């Protein structure tokens, strides 16, 4: 079964809204960090802009605002929109007017999610990344999850990328059958597989004829959700990577992707080993650790909002040492 996804990427219309939408290219994306003032925890808009520009200058093909790494659960709707607008302004000012922005727009209701998607479009978001609803976990069977996404897709003026991350939604893990069924909707244009299940990614990519560096396919995007399986995503027919580690070592992430896409697969696999080793230190230390790695190597980063803990000096030093090998490569690229 091949799902045709005619709406997805590029110019067209979404639910009656004329668009000149930025396409989603194959390659590396980052779910950008949201930076705060160390004392007040207010948004640090200048640093948010600086970071966005650095990532795209270093080769990323798109950005995700208000994802898990962006502390979406710590931000108000107004802040989510402000961060997205600031990111769009930074990219446009730097000449990256064609770089797409995906906003994490999950809310608890269909109505609220559609509202946020509509507001996000006005401030520069091109697509929305959505988790399944999970607050009323016992009531969220497969049909309820399906109905949520279809309801949002019917009403959203921007296309949707589904976000399969069981750890963030009380264990809800969408299987390939459900994802393939949802992909039949013309306003659902991709899935991010933070579950790490490359078999599932393979099945969905095959059924949807997903876009790859080697073929345009249907335009559907099958994203790996961490940089530590970049080569595996490519081998599985994937379209891109949305990876927290790309906030810290974007050039290495891009290099692995490009080596494989250019047919230099042995080189890609060797560099992937170093990338995976370094990324594990960031994965274990989560948002606080990623921010501190940015602080150590780029001079900004700061801390997450409470209740997430600030790391002590010993932990920061351990992270810095853990990513040292991959960061030496990053700095040399």
Coordinates of C-alpha atoms in Angstrom, one line a residue, residues 62-319:
X62 CA 14.9 23.6 9.2
X63 CA 14.1 24.4 12.8
X64 CA 11.5 23.3 15.2
X65 CA 10.4 25.8 17.9
X66 CA 8.6 24.7 21.0
X67 CA 9.4 21.0 20.9
X68 CA 10.4 19.0 23.9
X69 CA 13.9 20.5 23.9
X70 CA 12.3 23.9 23.6
X71 CA 10.5 23.4 27.0
X72 CA 7.1 23.9 25.4
X73 CA 5.5 22.6 28.6
X74 CA 7.1 25.4 30.5
X75 CA 5.8 28.2 28.1
X76 CA 2.6 30.0 27.7
X77 CA 0.8 30.2 24.4
X78 CA 2.0 33.8 24.1
X79 CA 5.6 32.8 24.7
X80 CA 5.4 30.0 22.1
X81 CA 4.2 32.5 19.5
X82 CA 6.9 35.0 20.6
X83 CA 9.7 32.5 20.3
X84 CA 8.4 31.4 16.8
X85 CA 8.1 34.9 15.6
X86 CA 11.6 35.8 16.9
X87 CA 13.0 32.7 15.1
X88 CA 11.4 33.7 11.8
X89 CA 12.6 37.2 12.2
X90 CA 16.2 36.0 12.8
X91 CA 16.2 33.7 9.9
X92 CA 14.8 36.3 7.5
X93 CA 17.2 39.0 8.7
X94 CA 20.1 36.6 8.1
X95 CA 18.9 35.8 4.5
X96 CA 17.5 32.4 5.3
X97 CA 14.0 33.3 4.1
X98 CA 13.3 29.8 2.6
X99 CA 14.2 27.9 5.8
X100 CA 11.0 26.3 7.2
X101 CA 9.9 26.5 10.8
X102 CA 7.8 23.8 12.5
X103 CA 6.2 24.7 15.8
X104 CA 5.3 22.3 18.5
X105 CA 1.6 23.1 18.9
X106 CA 0.1 20.3 21.0
X107 CA -2.7 21.4 23.2
X108 CA -5.1 19.2 25.1
X109 CA -8.1 19.7 22.9
X110 CA -8.8 19.7 19.1
X111 CA -10.1 23.2 19.4
X112 CA -7.2 24.6 21.3
X113 CA -4.6 23.0 19.0
X114 CA -6.3 24.4 15.9
X115 CA -6.3 27.8 17.4
X116 CA -2.6 27.6 18.2
X117 CA -1.9 26.4 14.7
X118 CA -3.8 29.3 13.2
X119 CA -2.0 31.8 15.4
X120 CA 1.4 30.2 14.7
X121 CA 0.9 30.6 11.0
X122 CA 0.5 34.4 11.5
X123 CA 3.9 34.6 13.2
X124 CA 5.8 32.5 10.6
X125 CA 5.3 28.8 11.4
X126 CA 5.0 26.7 8.3
X127 CA 4.1 23.3 9.9
X128 CA 3.0 22.0 13.3
X129 CA 4.5 19.1 15.3
X130 CA 1.9 17.4 17.4
X131 CA 2.0 14.8 20.1
X132 CA -1.1 12.6 20.7
X133 CA -3.3 13.9 23.6
X134 CA -2.5 12.1 26.9
X135 CA -3.8 13.9 29.9
X136 CA -6.9 11.6 30.1
X137 CA -4.6 8.6 29.3
X138 CA -7.2 5.9 30.2
X139 CA -9.6 7.3 27.6
X140 CA -7.0 7.7 24.8
X141 CA -7.5 4.5 22.8
X142 CA -6.4 4.3 19.2
X143 CA -9.7 5.7 17.9
X144 CA -9.5 8.7 20.2
X145 CA -6.0 9.4 19.1
X146 CA -7.0 9.0 15.4
X147 CA -9.9 11.3 15.8
X148 CA -7.8 14.0 17.5
X149 CA -5.3 14.1 14.7
X150 CA -8.0 14.0 12.0
X151 CA -9.9 16.8 13.7
X152 CA -6.9 19.0 13.9
X153 CA -5.8 18.2 10.4
X154 CA -9.3 19.2 9.1
X155 CA -9.1 22.6 10.8
X156 CA -5.5 23.6 10.8
X157 CA -4.3 26.1 8.2
X158 CA -0.8 24.6 8.4
X159 CA 0.1 21.0 7.7
X160 CA 0.9 18.6 10.6
X161 CA 3.9 16.4 11.4
X162 CA 3.0 13.7 13.9
X163 CA 5.2 13.2 16.9
X164 CA 5.7 9.7 18.2
X165 CA 7.4 10.1 21.6
X166 CA 5.9 7.6 24.1
X167 CA 8.0 8.9 27.0
X168 CA 6.3 12.3 26.8
X169 CA 2.7 11.1 26.6
X170 CA 2.2 8.4 29.3
X171 CA 3.4 5.6 27.0
X172 CA 1.1 6.2 24.0
X173 CA 3.1 4.6 21.2
X174 CA 1.4 5.0 17.8
X175 CA 2.1 1.9 15.6
X176 CA 2.8 1.9 11.9
X177 CA -0.7 0.9 11.0
X178 CA -2.2 4.0 12.7
X179 CA 0.5 6.3 11.3
X180 CA -0.1 5.0 7.8
X181 CA -3.8 5.4 8.2
X182 CA -3.4 9.0 9.4
X183 CA -1.0 9.7 6.5
X184 CA -3.9 9.4 4.1
X185 CA -5.1 12.8 5.3
X186 CA -3.7 15.5 2.9
X187 CA -2.9 17.9 5.7
X188 CA -0.7 15.3 7.6
X189 CA 2.7 15.4 5.9
X190 CA 5.1 13.5 8.2
X191 CA 6.0 11.8 11.4
X192 CA 8.9 12.3 13.8
X193 CA 10.0 8.9 15.3
X194 CA 11.5 9.8 18.7
X195 CA 10.5 6.3 19.7
X196 CA 13.7 5.2 18.0
X197 CA 11.9 2.3 16.2
X198 CA 13.6 2.1 12.9
X199 CA 11.4 -0.8 11.8
X200 CA 8.3 1.3 12.3
X201 CA 10.0 4.2 10.4
X202 CA 10.8 1.8 7.6
X203 CA 7.2 0.6 7.3
X204 CA 5.8 4.1 7.3
X205 CA 8.4 5.4 4.9
X206 CA 7.6 2.5 2.5
X207 CA 3.9 2.8 2.7
X208 CA 3.9 6.6 2.2
X209 CA 6.6 6.6 -0.4
X210 CA 8.5 9.1 1.8
X211 CA 10.8 11.7 0.4
X212 CA 14.5 10.8 0.6
X213 CA 17.8 12.4 -0.5
X214 CA 17.5 10.1 -3.5
X215 CA 13.9 10.5 -4.6
X216 CA 11.2 13.1 -4.2
X217 CA 8.5 10.4 -3.5
X218 CA 5.2 11.6 -2.3
X219 CA 6.7 14.4 -0.2
X220 CA 5.8 12.7 3.0
X221 CA 8.6 13.2 5.6
X222 CA 9.7 10.3 7.9
X223 CA 12.0 11.9 10.5
X224 CA 14.3 10.1 12.8
X225 CA 14.0 11.7 16.2
X226 CA 17.6 11.6 17.5
X227 CA 20.9 12.1 15.8
X228 CA 22.3 8.9 17.2
X229 CA 20.5 6.9 14.5
X230 CA 21.0 9.2 11.5
X231 CA 22.6 6.5 9.3
X232 CA 20.0 4.1 10.4
X233 CA 17.2 6.5 9.4
X234 CA 18.7 7.0 6.0
X235 CA 19.1 3.2 5.5
X236 CA 15.4 2.8 6.4
X237 CA 14.2 5.2 3.8
X238 CA 13.9 8.3 6.1
X239 CA 13.7 11.9 5.1
X240 CA 15.5 13.8 7.8
X241 CA 16.4 14.0 11.4
X242 CA 15.0 16.3 14.1
X243 CA 17.6 16.0 16.8
X244 CA 18.3 17.7 20.1
X245 CA 22.0 17.0 19.6
X246 CA 21.9 19.3 16.5
X247 CA 21.7 22.2 18.9
X248 CA 25.3 21.4 20.0
X249 CA 27.0 19.7 17.1
X250 CA 25.0 20.7 14.0
X251 CA 28.0 20.4 11.6
X252 CA 28.8 16.9 12.6
X253 CA 25.1 15.9 12.2
X254 CA 25.0 17.5 8.8
X255 CA 28.3 15.8 7.8
X256 CA 27.0 12.3 8.7
X257 CA 23.9 13.0 6.6
X258 CA 25.7 14.3 3.6
X259 CA 28.4 11.6 3.6
X260 CA 25.7 8.9 3.4
X261 CA 23.6 10.9 0.8
X262 CA 26.8 11.2 -1.3
X263 CA 27.3 7.5 -1.3
X264 CA 30.3 7.6 1.2
X265 CA 28.6 5.2 3.5
X266 CA 31.6 3.7 5.3
X267 CA 32.8 7.2 6.2
X268 CA 29.2 8.1 7.3
X269 CA 29.1 5.0 9.6
X270 CA 32.4 5.8 11.2
X271 CA 31.4 9.3 12.0
X272 CA 28.1 8.1 13.2
X273 CA 29.8 6.1 15.9
X274 CA 31.5 9.2 17.3
X275 CA 28.3 11.2 17.0
X276 CA 26.3 8.5 18.8
X277 CA 28.9 8.3 21.6
X278 CA 28.8 12.0 22.2
X279 CA 25.0 12.4 21.9
X280 CA 24.5 9.9 24.7
X281 CA 25.9 12.3 27.2
X282 CA 23.4 15.0 26.1
X283 CA 20.5 12.5 26.1
X284 CA 21.3 11.4 29.6
X285 CA 21.6 15.0 30.9
X286 CA 18.5 16.1 28.9
X287 CA 17.6 19.8 28.5
X288 CA 19.9 21.1 31.3
X289 CA 22.8 19.2 29.9
X290 CA 22.3 20.3 26.4
X291 CA 22.1 24.0 27.5
X292 CA 25.3 23.6 29.5
X293 CA 27.1 22.0 26.6
X294 CA 26.1 25.0 24.5
X295 CA 27.4 27.2 27.3
X296 CA 30.7 25.4 27.5
X297 CA 31.4 25.4 23.8
X298 CA 29.6 28.5 22.5
X299 CA 29.4 30.9 25.4
X300 CA 25.7 31.0 25.9
X301 CA 23.0 28.5 27.0
X302 CA 22.0 29.2 30.6
X303 CA 19.5 27.0 32.4
X304 CA 16.0 25.5 32.0
X305 CA 13.0 26.8 33.8
X306 CA 12.1 25.3 37.1
X307 CA 11.2 22.7 38.2
X308 CA 14.1 21.3 36.1
X309 CA 17.3 21.3 38.1
X310 CA 20.4 23.2 37.4
X311 CA 23.4 20.9 37.1
X312 CA 26.3 21.1 39.5
X313 CA 29.9 21.9 38.3
X314 CA 31.0 18.2 38.4
X315 CA 28.1 17.2 36.1
X316 CA 28.8 20.1 33.7
X317 CA 32.4 19.1 33.5
X318 CA 31.5 15.5 32.9
X319 CA 29.2 16.5 30.0

